XYZ file of N, CA and C in Angstrom:
411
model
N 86.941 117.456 101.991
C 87.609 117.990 103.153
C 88.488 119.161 102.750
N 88.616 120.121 103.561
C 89.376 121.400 103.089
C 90.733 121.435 103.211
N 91.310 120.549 104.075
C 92.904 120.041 103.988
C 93.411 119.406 102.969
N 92.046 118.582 102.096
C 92.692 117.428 101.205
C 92.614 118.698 100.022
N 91.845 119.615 100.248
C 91.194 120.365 98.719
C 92.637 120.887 98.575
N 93.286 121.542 99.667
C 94.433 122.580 99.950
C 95.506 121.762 99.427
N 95.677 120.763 99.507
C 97.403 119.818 98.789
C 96.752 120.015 97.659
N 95.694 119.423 97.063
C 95.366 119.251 95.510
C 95.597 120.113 95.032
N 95.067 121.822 95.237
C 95.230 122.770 94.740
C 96.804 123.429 94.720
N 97.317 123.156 95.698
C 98.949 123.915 95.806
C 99.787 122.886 95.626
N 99.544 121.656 95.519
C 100.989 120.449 95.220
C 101.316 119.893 96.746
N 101.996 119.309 96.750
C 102.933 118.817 98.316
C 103.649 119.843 98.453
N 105.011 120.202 97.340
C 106.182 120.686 97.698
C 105.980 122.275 97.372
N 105.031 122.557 97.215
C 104.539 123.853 96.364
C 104.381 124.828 97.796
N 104.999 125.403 98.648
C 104.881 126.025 99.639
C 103.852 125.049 101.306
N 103.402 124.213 101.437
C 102.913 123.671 102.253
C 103.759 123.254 103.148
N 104.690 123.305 103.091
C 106.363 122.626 103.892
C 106.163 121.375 104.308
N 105.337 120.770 103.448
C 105.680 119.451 103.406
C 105.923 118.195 102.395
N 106.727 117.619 103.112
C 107.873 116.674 102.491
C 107.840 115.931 101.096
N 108.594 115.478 100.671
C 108.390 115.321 98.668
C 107.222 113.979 98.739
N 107.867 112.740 100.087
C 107.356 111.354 100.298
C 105.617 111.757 100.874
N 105.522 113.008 101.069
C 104.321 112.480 102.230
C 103.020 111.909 101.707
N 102.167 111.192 102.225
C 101.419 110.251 102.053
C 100.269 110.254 103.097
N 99.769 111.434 102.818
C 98.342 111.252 103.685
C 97.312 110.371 103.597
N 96.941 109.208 104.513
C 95.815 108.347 104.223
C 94.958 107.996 105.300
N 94.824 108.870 106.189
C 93.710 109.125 107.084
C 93.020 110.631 108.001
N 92.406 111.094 107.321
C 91.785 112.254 108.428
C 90.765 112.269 108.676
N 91.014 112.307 110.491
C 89.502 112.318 111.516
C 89.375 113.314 111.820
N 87.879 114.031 111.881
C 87.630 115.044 112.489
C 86.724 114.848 113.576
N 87.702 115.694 114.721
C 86.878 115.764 116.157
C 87.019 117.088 116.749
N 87.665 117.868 117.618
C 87.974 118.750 118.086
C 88.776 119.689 117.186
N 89.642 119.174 116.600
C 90.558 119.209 114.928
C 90.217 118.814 113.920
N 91.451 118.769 113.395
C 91.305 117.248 111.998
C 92.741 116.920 112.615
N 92.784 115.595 112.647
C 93.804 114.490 112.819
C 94.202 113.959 111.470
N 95.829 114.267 111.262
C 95.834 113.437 109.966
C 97.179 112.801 110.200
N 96.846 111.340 109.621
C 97.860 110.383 109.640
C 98.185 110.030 108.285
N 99.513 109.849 108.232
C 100.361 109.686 106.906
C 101.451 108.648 107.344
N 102.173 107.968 106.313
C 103.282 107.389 106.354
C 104.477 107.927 105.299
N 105.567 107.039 106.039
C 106.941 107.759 105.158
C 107.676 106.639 105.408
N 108.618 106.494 104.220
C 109.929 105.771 104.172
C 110.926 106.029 104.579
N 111.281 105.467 106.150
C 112.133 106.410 106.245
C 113.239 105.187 107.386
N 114.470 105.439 107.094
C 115.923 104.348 107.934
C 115.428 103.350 106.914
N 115.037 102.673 106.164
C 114.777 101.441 105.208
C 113.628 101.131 105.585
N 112.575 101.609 107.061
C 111.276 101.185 106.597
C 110.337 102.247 106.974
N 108.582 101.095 106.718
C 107.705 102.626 106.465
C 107.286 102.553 108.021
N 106.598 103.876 108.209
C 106.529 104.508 109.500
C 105.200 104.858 109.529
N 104.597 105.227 110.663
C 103.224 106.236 110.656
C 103.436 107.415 111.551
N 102.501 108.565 111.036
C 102.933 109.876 111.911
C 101.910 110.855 111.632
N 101.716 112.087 112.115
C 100.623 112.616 112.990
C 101.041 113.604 112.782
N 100.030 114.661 112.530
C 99.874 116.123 112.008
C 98.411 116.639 112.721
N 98.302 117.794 112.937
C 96.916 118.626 113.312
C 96.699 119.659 113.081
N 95.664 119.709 112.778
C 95.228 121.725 112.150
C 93.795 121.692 112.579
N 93.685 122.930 113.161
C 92.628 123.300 113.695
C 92.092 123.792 112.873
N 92.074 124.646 111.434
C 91.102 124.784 110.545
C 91.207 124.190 109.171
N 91.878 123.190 108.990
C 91.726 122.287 107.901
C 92.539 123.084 106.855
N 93.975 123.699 107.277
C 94.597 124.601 106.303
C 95.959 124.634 106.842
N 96.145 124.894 108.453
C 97.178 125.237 108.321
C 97.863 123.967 109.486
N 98.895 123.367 109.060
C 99.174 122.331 109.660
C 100.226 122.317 110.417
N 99.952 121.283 111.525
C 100.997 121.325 112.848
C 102.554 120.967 112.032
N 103.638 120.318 112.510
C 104.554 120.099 112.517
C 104.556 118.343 112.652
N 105.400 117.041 111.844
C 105.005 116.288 111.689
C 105.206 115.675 113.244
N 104.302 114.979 113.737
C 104.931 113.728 114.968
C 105.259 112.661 114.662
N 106.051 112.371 114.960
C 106.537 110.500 115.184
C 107.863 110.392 114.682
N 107.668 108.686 114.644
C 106.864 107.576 114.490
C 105.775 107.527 115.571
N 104.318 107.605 115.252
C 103.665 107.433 116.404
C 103.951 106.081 117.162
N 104.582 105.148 116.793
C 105.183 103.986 117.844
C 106.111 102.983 117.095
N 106.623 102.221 117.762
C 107.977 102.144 117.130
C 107.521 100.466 116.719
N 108.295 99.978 115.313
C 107.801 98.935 115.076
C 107.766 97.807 115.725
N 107.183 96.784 115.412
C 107.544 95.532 116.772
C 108.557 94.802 116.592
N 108.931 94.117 117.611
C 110.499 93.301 118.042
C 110.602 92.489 116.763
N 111.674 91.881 116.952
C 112.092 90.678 115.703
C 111.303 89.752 115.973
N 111.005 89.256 114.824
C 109.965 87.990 114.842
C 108.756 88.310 114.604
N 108.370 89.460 115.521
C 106.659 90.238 114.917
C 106.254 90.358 113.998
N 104.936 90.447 113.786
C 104.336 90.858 112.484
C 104.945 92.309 111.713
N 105.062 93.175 112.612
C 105.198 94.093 112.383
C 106.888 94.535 112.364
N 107.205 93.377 111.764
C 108.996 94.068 112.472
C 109.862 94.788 111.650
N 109.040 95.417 109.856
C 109.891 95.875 109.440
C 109.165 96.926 108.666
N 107.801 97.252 109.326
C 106.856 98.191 108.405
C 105.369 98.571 109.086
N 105.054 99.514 109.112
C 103.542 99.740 108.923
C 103.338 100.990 107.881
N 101.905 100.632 107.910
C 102.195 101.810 106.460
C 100.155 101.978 106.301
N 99.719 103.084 105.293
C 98.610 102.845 105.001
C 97.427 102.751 106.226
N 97.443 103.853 107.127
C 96.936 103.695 108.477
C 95.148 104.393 108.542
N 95.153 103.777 108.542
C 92.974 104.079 108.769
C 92.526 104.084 109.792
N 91.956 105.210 110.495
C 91.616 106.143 111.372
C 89.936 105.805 111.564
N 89.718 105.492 112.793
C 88.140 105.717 112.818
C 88.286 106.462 114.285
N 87.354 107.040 114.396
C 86.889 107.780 116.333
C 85.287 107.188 116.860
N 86.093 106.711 117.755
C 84.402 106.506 118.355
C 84.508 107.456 120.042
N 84.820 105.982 120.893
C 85.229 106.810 122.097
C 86.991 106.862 122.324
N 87.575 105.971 120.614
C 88.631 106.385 120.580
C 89.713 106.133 119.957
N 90.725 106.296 119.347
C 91.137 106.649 118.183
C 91.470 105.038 117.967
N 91.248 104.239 116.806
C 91.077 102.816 116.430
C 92.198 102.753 114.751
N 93.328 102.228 114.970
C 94.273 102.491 113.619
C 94.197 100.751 113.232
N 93.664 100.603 111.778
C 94.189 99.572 111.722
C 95.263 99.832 110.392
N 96.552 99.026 110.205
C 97.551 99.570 109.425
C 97.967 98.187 108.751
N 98.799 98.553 107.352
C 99.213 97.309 106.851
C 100.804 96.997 107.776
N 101.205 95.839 107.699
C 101.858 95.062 108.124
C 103.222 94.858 107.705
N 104.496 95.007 107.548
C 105.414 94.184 106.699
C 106.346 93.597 107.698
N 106.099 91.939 107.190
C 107.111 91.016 107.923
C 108.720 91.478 107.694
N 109.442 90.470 108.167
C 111.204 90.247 108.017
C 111.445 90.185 106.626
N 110.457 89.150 105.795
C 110.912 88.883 104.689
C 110.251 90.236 103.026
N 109.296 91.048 103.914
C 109.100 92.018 103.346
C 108.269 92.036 102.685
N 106.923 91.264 103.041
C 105.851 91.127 102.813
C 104.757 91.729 103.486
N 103.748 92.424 102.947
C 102.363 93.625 103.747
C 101.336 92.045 103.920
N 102.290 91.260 105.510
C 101.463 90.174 105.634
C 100.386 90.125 106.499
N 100.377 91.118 107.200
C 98.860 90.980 107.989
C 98.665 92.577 108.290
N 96.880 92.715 108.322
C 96.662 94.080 108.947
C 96.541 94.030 110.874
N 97.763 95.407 111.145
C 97.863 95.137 112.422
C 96.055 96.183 113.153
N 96.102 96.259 114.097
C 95.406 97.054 114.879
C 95.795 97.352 116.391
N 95.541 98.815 116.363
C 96.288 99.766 117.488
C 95.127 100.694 117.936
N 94.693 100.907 119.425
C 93.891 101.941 120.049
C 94.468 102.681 121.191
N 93.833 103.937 121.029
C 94.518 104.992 121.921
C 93.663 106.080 122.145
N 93.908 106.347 122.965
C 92.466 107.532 124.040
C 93.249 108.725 123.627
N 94.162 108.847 123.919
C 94.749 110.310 123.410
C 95.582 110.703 122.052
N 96.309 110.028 121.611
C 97.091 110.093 120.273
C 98.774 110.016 120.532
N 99.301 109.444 121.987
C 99.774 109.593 122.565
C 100.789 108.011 122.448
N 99.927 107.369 123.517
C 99.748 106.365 123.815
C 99.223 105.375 122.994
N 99.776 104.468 122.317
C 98.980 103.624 121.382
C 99.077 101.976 122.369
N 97.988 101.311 122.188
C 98.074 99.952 122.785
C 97.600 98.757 121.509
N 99.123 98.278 121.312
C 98.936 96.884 119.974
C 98.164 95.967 120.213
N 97.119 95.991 119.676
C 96.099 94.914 119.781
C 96.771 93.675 118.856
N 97.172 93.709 118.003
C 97.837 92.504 117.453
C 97.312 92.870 115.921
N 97.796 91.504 115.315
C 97.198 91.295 113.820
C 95.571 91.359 113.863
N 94.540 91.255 112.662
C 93.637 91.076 112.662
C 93.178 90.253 111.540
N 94.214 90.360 110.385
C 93.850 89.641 109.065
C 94.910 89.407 108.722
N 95.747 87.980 108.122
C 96.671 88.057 107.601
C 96.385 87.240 106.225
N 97.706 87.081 105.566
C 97.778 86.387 103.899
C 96.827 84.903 103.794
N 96.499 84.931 102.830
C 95.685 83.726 102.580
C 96.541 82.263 102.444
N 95.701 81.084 102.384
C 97.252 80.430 102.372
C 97.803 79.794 100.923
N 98.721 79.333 100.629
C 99.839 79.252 99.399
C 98.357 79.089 98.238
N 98.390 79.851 97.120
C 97.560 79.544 96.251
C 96.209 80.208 95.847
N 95.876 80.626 97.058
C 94.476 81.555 97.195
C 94.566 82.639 96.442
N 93.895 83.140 96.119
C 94.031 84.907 95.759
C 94.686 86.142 96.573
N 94.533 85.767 97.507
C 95.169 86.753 98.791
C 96.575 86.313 99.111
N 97.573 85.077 98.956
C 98.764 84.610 99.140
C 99.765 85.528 99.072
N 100.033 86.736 98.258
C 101.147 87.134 98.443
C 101.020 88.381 99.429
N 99.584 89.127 99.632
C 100.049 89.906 100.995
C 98.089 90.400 101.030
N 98.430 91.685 101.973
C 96.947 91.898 102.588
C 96.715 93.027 101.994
């Protein structure tokens, strides 16, 4: 991809104006390229949204594309690591971090525009005490 070639070749902080943390780990191409990244940021991780129409020169960051979930949720103190598919429409599934600060289940989120996200819920969480999968996803 010619966005990913462009960080490799110039660095993050190397004139691209972007940030020391950033963490690109999804780009879709449709009309654009859509790229989603996360950041550490108030004590937890976040997801957020960038666009460039020729795979070079990039929008300005958005987000949090949505805000984490209430206390008690799966999601109440993290998402992070967000994977992008397009069909008839944009499909995120992201890692998870509970209260106690564990990447305990992968959540999943869909949205028609990039706008609007609707929480579908968990889809996979930790295995149970002992398994190979026990301490996170």
């Amino acid at each position: 991809m010619q966005i990913a070639l462009k960080i490799l070749k110039t660095g993050l902080r190397n004139g691209t104006g972007l940030p020391e943390r950033c963490n690109f780990r999804s780009i879709v191409k449709t009309d654009k390229y859509h790229i989603f990244e996360e950041d550490h940021v108030g004590g937890h991780w976040r997801i957020y949204y960038r666009n460039s129409e020729d795979g070079f020169t990039l929008s300005n960051r958005i987000g949090p594309l949505f805000p984490l979930g209430g206390t008690g949720s799966y999601d109440e103190w993290g998402r992070a690591d967000p994977t992008v598919l397009f069909d008839d429409k944009y499909r995120m599934w992201f890692d998870a971090m509970n209260k106690d600060l564990y990447w305990d289940k992968i959540g999943y989120v869909v949205s028609s525009d990039l706008k609007e996200w609707e929480n579908m819920g968990p889809t996979l969480g930790r295995g149970n005490p002992g398994e190979w999968d026990d301490k996170s996803v």
